[in-house]
Amino acid sequence: MSKKGDMLYAWTNDAEIQKKAELGGAVTALWKHALDNKIVDAVFVVTKGYDLYDAVPVVITDSKDLAKTAGSLHCGTLLMAKLVKKYLDGAKDKKIGVTVKGCDAMGFYELAKRKQINLDNVIMIGVNCGGSVSPVLARKMIKEKYDVDPDKVHKEEIDKGQFIIEYEGGHKGISVDELEEAGFGRRPNCRRCKMKIPRQADLACGNWGVIGPKAGKATFVEVCSEKGAALLDGAVKKGILATEAANPKGLEIRGKVEGAMFKLADKWRKHDFEGLGDGKDRLKKIMNETSRCIKCYQCIDVCPICYCVDCTTKNPAMVPPGELPVNFMFHLIRYSHIADSCVNCGQCEEVCAAEIPNALIMHAQQVELEKMFGHTPGVNMELPLMAYVEEKEERARLNNTGSDMIYQNVFNPVAKK
């Protein structure tokens, strides 16, 4: 019997899944088992739409449709948590299985602790994530750096530090470091991310640490909950999945890969946050960047933390409608409401018509607040200091002294030394 903390190699015995899946097809096999045995009512995953730059969320209720969702899409930048809340009623009355990357899992926890998602009805299979690539930038990158027509590319992957494409007539790989130095590669928020293995999920899966005869043919699975252990054991018992203990050397390699990703994230955090400046310089930069805002509300619509029906930023007494340039109060309200819980998913920056670095601004503040109060968003059910437990019900208000302290630490990190 599996238990929390077990490290395994897993692969499917299903011939159909084997044909289409990557790395042993364990994740697809687990979802097939869950659907066929009524463990979940539906599986919510991402599949390729028109092309590999078009990631489409799909709800699967028939396990025969799962094979088409196998594999990864690094040019897919969706966030699953907000979609479950918005379109699947927060899993209130249905059991939903979801494949998640790190920021997805964090989003689920943040919405669950605000009573917007019922985690009891959600099974999460997490996948290791080194980062995703903006679809628009990916097409430009492939054309300019690879000298390949992006429409002819039929597969992409990130492996051994390279972004690799396969296309009609061959394949090419360029190091991610080289791409990022040229302004391409992973999204900025992904570069700063430290949630590479989503252990908040019930199972954490990936290819890091799979070595020896099983390399490329099996999935590394870390059991993270009793729910995950039960799903894994059930699939093995039914014969759709096979497992063996992970190679000890593979465990060491997996740890080194994760550690290297942490160091790289620290490098990018230093680079990006220092670029914002300190104190009044940071505040001026934020005010300048946000002055382009047209108040389209897309950042709020996609944010996994924003859920209020009566949004304060739409209160005409606080933020007059139709006013351009937008009053900076609009952004201050949003930052004070969200910054301590930002999961650095990058959605707000992805959709911004004015190309405001929203994710950078929010993430920089979140990191400073984490240093102040010790709260890390999206890893457990603990509420942050300034959280809203329910709509229109504020958990705590900071007094003037508290607000001054926030200013000194968020806009002037050096001041607290």
XYZ file of C-alpha atoms in Angstrom:
417
model
C 0.000 0.000 0.000
C 1.225 3.465 -0.877
C 1.559 6.183 1.745
C 2.339 9.877 1.860
C 6.004 10.480 1.105
C 6.496 7.470 -1.170
C 8.609 8.061 -4.293
C 7.809 5.795 -7.230
C 8.216 5.219 -10.943
C 4.883 4.583 -12.644
C 3.789 3.669 -16.167
C 0.558 2.654 -17.843
C -0.368 -0.813 -19.066
C -3.059 0.626 -21.345
C -1.978 0.174 -24.979
C -4.024 3.102 -26.290
C -2.578 5.519 -23.738
C 0.936 4.214 -24.427
C 0.635 5.268 -28.074
C -0.058 8.929 -27.316
C 1.252 9.648 -23.835
C 4.648 10.949 -22.767
C 6.864 9.542 -20.028
C 4.893 6.381 -19.401
C 1.415 7.898 -19.465
C 0.885 7.590 -15.717
C -1.169 10.763 -15.328
C -3.564 9.875 -18.152
C -3.898 6.327 -16.795
C -4.723 7.630 -13.317
C -7.482 9.844 -14.722
C -8.863 6.967 -16.774
C -9.033 4.869 -13.626
C -10.703 7.706 -11.718
C -13.395 8.204 -14.383
C -14.069 4.528 -15.075
C -14.477 3.776 -11.377
C -16.606 6.856 -10.568
C -13.972 8.314 -8.262
C -14.550 11.619 -10.042
C -17.475 12.879 -12.102
C -15.215 14.698 -14.537
C -11.592 15.440 -15.282
C -10.608 19.023 -16.076
C -7.465 19.239 -18.194
C -5.829 21.167 -21.026
C -5.620 19.949 -24.602
C -4.212 21.265 -27.849
C -6.661 23.406 -29.790
C -5.968 24.751 -33.264
C -2.210 24.309 -32.799
C 0.366 23.916 -30.025
C 0.105 27.639 -29.223
C -3.601 27.224 -28.465
C -4.181 25.581 -25.067
C -7.845 24.778 -24.504
C -9.411 23.739 -21.174
C -11.707 20.733 -21.523
C -14.033 18.836 -19.217
C -13.763 15.084 -19.823
C -16.506 12.754 -18.626
C -15.778 9.789 -20.921
C -12.374 8.188 -20.399
C -12.169 7.421 -24.129
C -11.531 11.127 -24.687
C -8.529 11.281 -22.348
C -5.884 10.123 -24.817
C -6.167 13.359 -26.800
C -5.161 15.330 -23.692
C -1.945 13.366 -23.081
C 1.363 15.206 -23.173
C 2.405 18.723 -22.232
C 1.889 22.182 -23.725
C 4.545 24.632 -22.585
C 2.900 27.361 -24.664
C -0.319 26.986 -22.683
C -0.604 29.640 -19.987
C -4.064 28.972 -18.540
C -4.800 28.899 -14.817
C -7.220 26.149 -13.840
C -8.399 27.251 -10.384
C -10.369 30.328 -11.482
C -12.014 28.288 -14.267
C -13.216 25.653 -11.789
C -14.708 28.381 -9.607
C -16.299 30.225 -12.531
C -17.561 27.428 -14.756
C -17.731 24.319 -12.531
C -19.352 25.952 -9.499
C -16.194 25.532 -7.449
C -16.688 21.732 -7.365
C -19.511 22.341 -4.913
C -21.573 19.288 -5.855
C -19.341 17.428 -8.319
C -16.088 15.557 -7.821
C -13.502 16.989 -10.186
C -10.049 15.700 -11.091
C -7.600 18.396 -12.227
C -4.072 18.284 -13.594
C -2.211 21.228 -12.081
C 1.124 22.985 -12.223
C 2.457 24.867 -9.209
C 0.548 28.133 -9.633
C -2.663 26.197 -10.384
C -2.369 24.334 -7.084
C -1.662 27.574 -5.229
C -4.723 29.150 -6.823
C -6.897 26.244 -5.674
C -5.748 26.664 -2.087
C -6.256 30.424 -2.093
C -9.805 30.105 -3.448
C -10.589 27.169 -1.159
C -9.578 29.061 1.985
C -11.961 31.822 0.845
C -14.741 29.234 0.477
C -14.912 29.577 -3.302
C -13.782 26.000 -4.107
C -14.593 22.802 -2.247
C -11.251 20.998 -2.044
C -12.952 17.919 -0.584
C -14.425 17.342 -4.049
C -11.166 17.979 -5.913
C -8.370 15.544 -6.699
C -5.221 17.239 -7.967
C -2.423 15.567 -9.872
C 0.459 17.997 -9.957
C 3.064 18.095 -12.710
C 6.584 19.464 -12.380
C 6.858 22.804 -14.123
C 10.010 24.578 -15.196
C 7.899 27.334 -16.716
C 5.597 28.159 -19.606
C 6.052 30.335 -22.698
C 3.681 33.044 -23.900
C 2.008 31.771 -27.107
C 2.497 35.088 -28.895
C 6.153 35.353 -27.885
C 6.707 31.668 -28.706
C 5.734 32.209 -32.335
C 8.071 35.199 -32.600
C 10.862 33.280 -30.846
C 10.605 30.300 -33.194
C 10.627 32.510 -36.256
C 13.529 34.738 -35.178
C 15.749 32.446 -33.099
C 15.112 29.089 -34.761
C 14.528 30.407 -38.292
C 11.532 28.086 -38.555
C 7.962 28.813 -39.617
C 6.010 28.512 -36.324
C 3.053 27.041 -38.210
C 5.201 24.052 -39.200
C 6.115 23.156 -35.610
C 4.102 20.184 -34.379
C 5.770 19.509 -31.019
C 7.768 21.347 -28.384
C 9.386 20.379 -25.089
C 11.752 21.695 -22.438
C 14.440 19.136 -21.671
C 17.930 19.345 -20.173
C 17.831 23.121 -20.156
C 16.793 23.462 -23.789
C 13.579 24.515 -25.515
C 13.271 21.929 -28.278
C 10.974 22.059 -31.282
C 10.069 19.399 -33.828
C 8.857 20.517 -37.233
C 8.467 19.358 -40.789
C 11.987 18.406 -41.787
C 13.782 18.205 -38.459
C 14.204 19.438 -34.895
C 16.186 22.141 -33.082
C 17.054 22.947 -29.494
C 18.345 26.181 -27.981
C 19.293 26.671 -24.351
C 16.652 28.388 -22.263
C 19.332 30.679 -20.814
C 20.283 31.886 -24.300
C 16.645 32.457 -25.217
C 15.947 34.411 -22.040
C 19.017 36.587 -22.428
C 17.580 37.511 -25.843
C 14.206 38.416 -24.326
C 12.458 35.153 -25.188
C 12.015 31.896 -23.287
C 9.808 31.474 -20.247
C 7.326 34.043 -19.016
C 8.863 36.439 -16.460
C 6.678 35.147 -13.627
C 7.770 31.564 -14.388
C 11.414 32.578 -14.144
C 10.792 33.873 -10.608
C 8.654 30.914 -9.508
C 9.795 28.526 -6.766
C 6.772 26.223 -6.896
C 8.398 23.733 -9.272
C 7.035 20.552 -7.716
C 3.417 21.118 -6.564
C 3.346 19.036 -3.390
C 0.039 20.630 -2.346
C -1.505 18.320 -4.954
C -2.440 14.757 -4.063
C 0.243 13.357 -6.346
C 3.250 15.209 -7.773
C 4.387 13.815 -11.114
C 7.088 14.503 -13.680
C 10.191 13.258 -15.424
C 12.826 14.673 -13.071
C 14.645 11.763 -11.432
C 13.597 8.978 -13.791
C 16.869 7.284 -14.747
C 18.097 3.902 -15.947
C 15.896 1.571 -18.032
C 12.767 3.568 -17.169
C 14.120 6.906 -18.441
C 11.584 8.329 -20.900
C 9.273 5.381 -20.263
C 7.955 6.124 -16.777
C 6.690 8.989 -14.650
C 8.191 9.966 -11.311
C 5.377 10.043 -8.734
C 5.598 11.537 -5.253
C 2.643 10.632 -3.034
C 1.519 13.795 -1.234
C -1.754 12.817 0.465
C -3.869 9.874 1.525
C -6.251 10.761 -1.284
C -3.397 10.485 -3.759
C -2.220 7.180 -2.283
C -5.716 5.713 -2.639
C -5.973 6.799 -6.281
C -2.561 5.326 -7.085
C -3.226 2.027 -5.306
C -6.606 1.684 -6.999
C -5.087 2.124 -10.461
C -2.404 -0.486 -9.710
C -4.994 -2.909 -8.365
C -7.093 -2.518 -11.510
C -4.028 -3.249 -13.649
C -4.011 0.008 -15.616
C -0.853 1.186 -13.837
C 2.393 -0.428 -12.740
C 4.880 0.995 -10.233
C 8.264 0.366 -8.682
C 10.336 2.182 -6.090
C 12.264 5.134 -7.481
C 15.988 4.716 -8.015
C 17.845 6.315 -5.044
C 20.193 8.037 -7.477
C 17.122 9.348 -9.265
C 15.894 10.884 -6.006
C 19.201 12.682 -5.662
C 19.049 13.960 -9.245
C 15.455 15.159 -8.779
C 16.517 17.120 -5.715
C 19.416 18.699 -7.582
C 17.167 19.731 -10.479
C 14.700 21.347 -8.085
C 17.540 23.062 -6.226
C 18.973 24.423 -9.482
C 15.552 25.795 -10.397
C 15.356 27.553 -7.009
C 18.735 29.214 -7.583
C 17.659 30.332 -11.035
C 14.436 31.757 -9.575
C 16.467 33.684 -6.987
C 18.614 35.116 -9.782
C 15.574 36.355 -11.688
C 13.900 37.704 -8.544
C 16.992 39.751 -7.793
C 17.153 40.981 -11.389
C 13.459 41.827 -11.683
C 12.882 43.271 -8.220
C 15.991 45.437 -8.312
C 14.748 46.785 -11.627
C 11.735 48.195 -9.791
C 13.968 50.239 -7.510
C 13.441 51.059 -3.819
C 11.395 53.507 -1.796
C 10.023 56.497 -3.661
C 11.751 55.389 -6.853
C 9.785 52.139 -6.780
C 6.545 53.960 -6.071
C 7.172 56.392 -8.926
C 7.959 53.530 -11.295
C 4.768 51.702 -10.356
C 2.740 54.878 -10.786
C 4.329 55.481 -14.170
C 3.758 51.923 -15.386
C 0.140 51.833 -14.208
C -0.631 55.237 -15.742
C -1.234 53.409 -19.046
C -4.146 51.492 -17.507
C -7.442 51.739 -19.430
C -9.398 50.023 -16.640
C -10.583 47.130 -18.797
C -10.708 44.893 -15.683
C -9.076 41.950 -17.462
C -6.468 41.630 -14.700
C -9.237 41.272 -12.147
C -11.271 38.879 -14.291
C -8.384 36.382 -14.577
C -6.851 36.742 -11.111
C -7.321 33.550 -9.035
C -7.595 35.611 -5.855
C -10.259 38.054 -7.094
C -13.710 36.616 -6.529
C -15.849 39.392 -5.009
C -19.191 40.046 -6.683
C -19.176 43.672 -5.490
C -15.638 44.697 -6.380
C -14.350 47.733 -4.491
C -12.504 48.919 -7.592
C -15.888 49.323 -9.287
C -17.230 51.557 -6.534
C -17.739 54.950 -8.244
C -17.106 56.755 -4.954
C -13.617 55.217 -4.810
C -12.751 55.023 -8.517
C -14.799 57.306 -10.785
C -15.983 55.492 -13.942
C -14.659 56.623 -17.308
C -11.741 58.516 -15.785
C -8.518 58.351 -17.800
C -5.776 58.238 -16.858
C -6.982 55.937 -14.116
C -6.768 57.248 -10.570
C -3.889 55.477 -8.799
C -6.361 54.555 -6.050
C -7.635 51.820 -8.416
C -4.265 50.074 -8.236
C -3.696 50.733 -4.539
C -7.007 49.053 -3.729
C -6.129 46.050 -5.840
C -2.613 45.754 -4.416
C -3.781 46.004 -0.809
C -6.462 43.385 -1.436
C -4.348 40.887 -3.341
C -0.609 41.379 -2.758
C -0.263 39.180 0.332
C -1.931 36.278 -1.523
C -0.453 36.663 -5.018
C 0.524 33.234 -6.409
C 2.677 34.726 -9.198
C 0.659 33.001 -11.924
C 1.252 35.862 -14.359
C -2.313 35.934 -15.652
C -2.784 39.659 -14.950
C 0.292 40.506 -16.984
C -0.593 38.058 -19.749
C -3.907 39.732 -20.565
C -3.016 43.392 -19.959
C -3.829 45.432 -23.059
C -1.516 48.211 -21.860
C 1.393 45.812 -21.237
C 1.708 46.826 -17.589
C 4.038 44.449 -15.664
C 1.267 43.669 -13.194
C 2.649 40.296 -12.127
C 6.073 41.754 -11.382
C 4.635 44.596 -9.304
C 2.331 42.281 -7.367
C 4.908 39.531 -6.877
C 7.525 41.998 -5.584
C 5.064 43.184 -2.952
C 4.013 39.642 -2.045
C 7.615 38.610 -1.405
C 8.168 41.590 0.918
C 4.935 40.880 2.783
C 5.995 37.240 3.132
C 9.242 38.392 4.748
C 7.265 40.613 7.122
C 4.522 38.210 8.187
C 5.836 34.752 7.259
C 2.815 33.853 5.163
C 3.431 31.932 1.915
C 0.373 31.935 -0.366
C -1.093 28.755 -1.779
C 0.658 26.108 0.311
C -1.909 25.486 3.063
C -5.271 26.694 4.339
C -3.870 29.460 6.541
C -5.343 32.875 5.801
C -3.050 35.883 5.369
C -3.263 38.879 7.678
C -5.386 41.013 5.356
C -7.585 38.263 3.878
C -11.289 38.586 3.248
C -12.959 35.467 4.617
C -16.234 36.216 2.848
C -17.367 38.911 0.471
C -17.948 42.240 2.241
C -16.458 40.807 5.466
C -12.957 42.073 6.194
C -10.848 39.955 8.499
C -8.634 42.796 9.719
C -7.912 46.441 9.015
C -4.474 47.902 9.462
C -4.193 51.126 11.448
C -2.072 54.034 10.232
C 1.046 52.631 11.898
C 0.521 49.344 10.116
C 0.027 51.091 6.798
C 3.252 53.029 7.266
C 5.058 49.794 8.023
C 3.649 48.237 4.860
C 4.925 51.195 2.839
C 8.401 51.013 4.338
C 8.746 47.276 3.741
C 7.007 46.928 0.386
C 8.217 50.036 -1.398
C 11.517 50.329 0.472
C 12.767 46.836 1.389
C 16.120 48.214 2.530
C 14.436 50.379 5.183
C 13.694 47.449 7.462
C 17.263 46.297 7.725
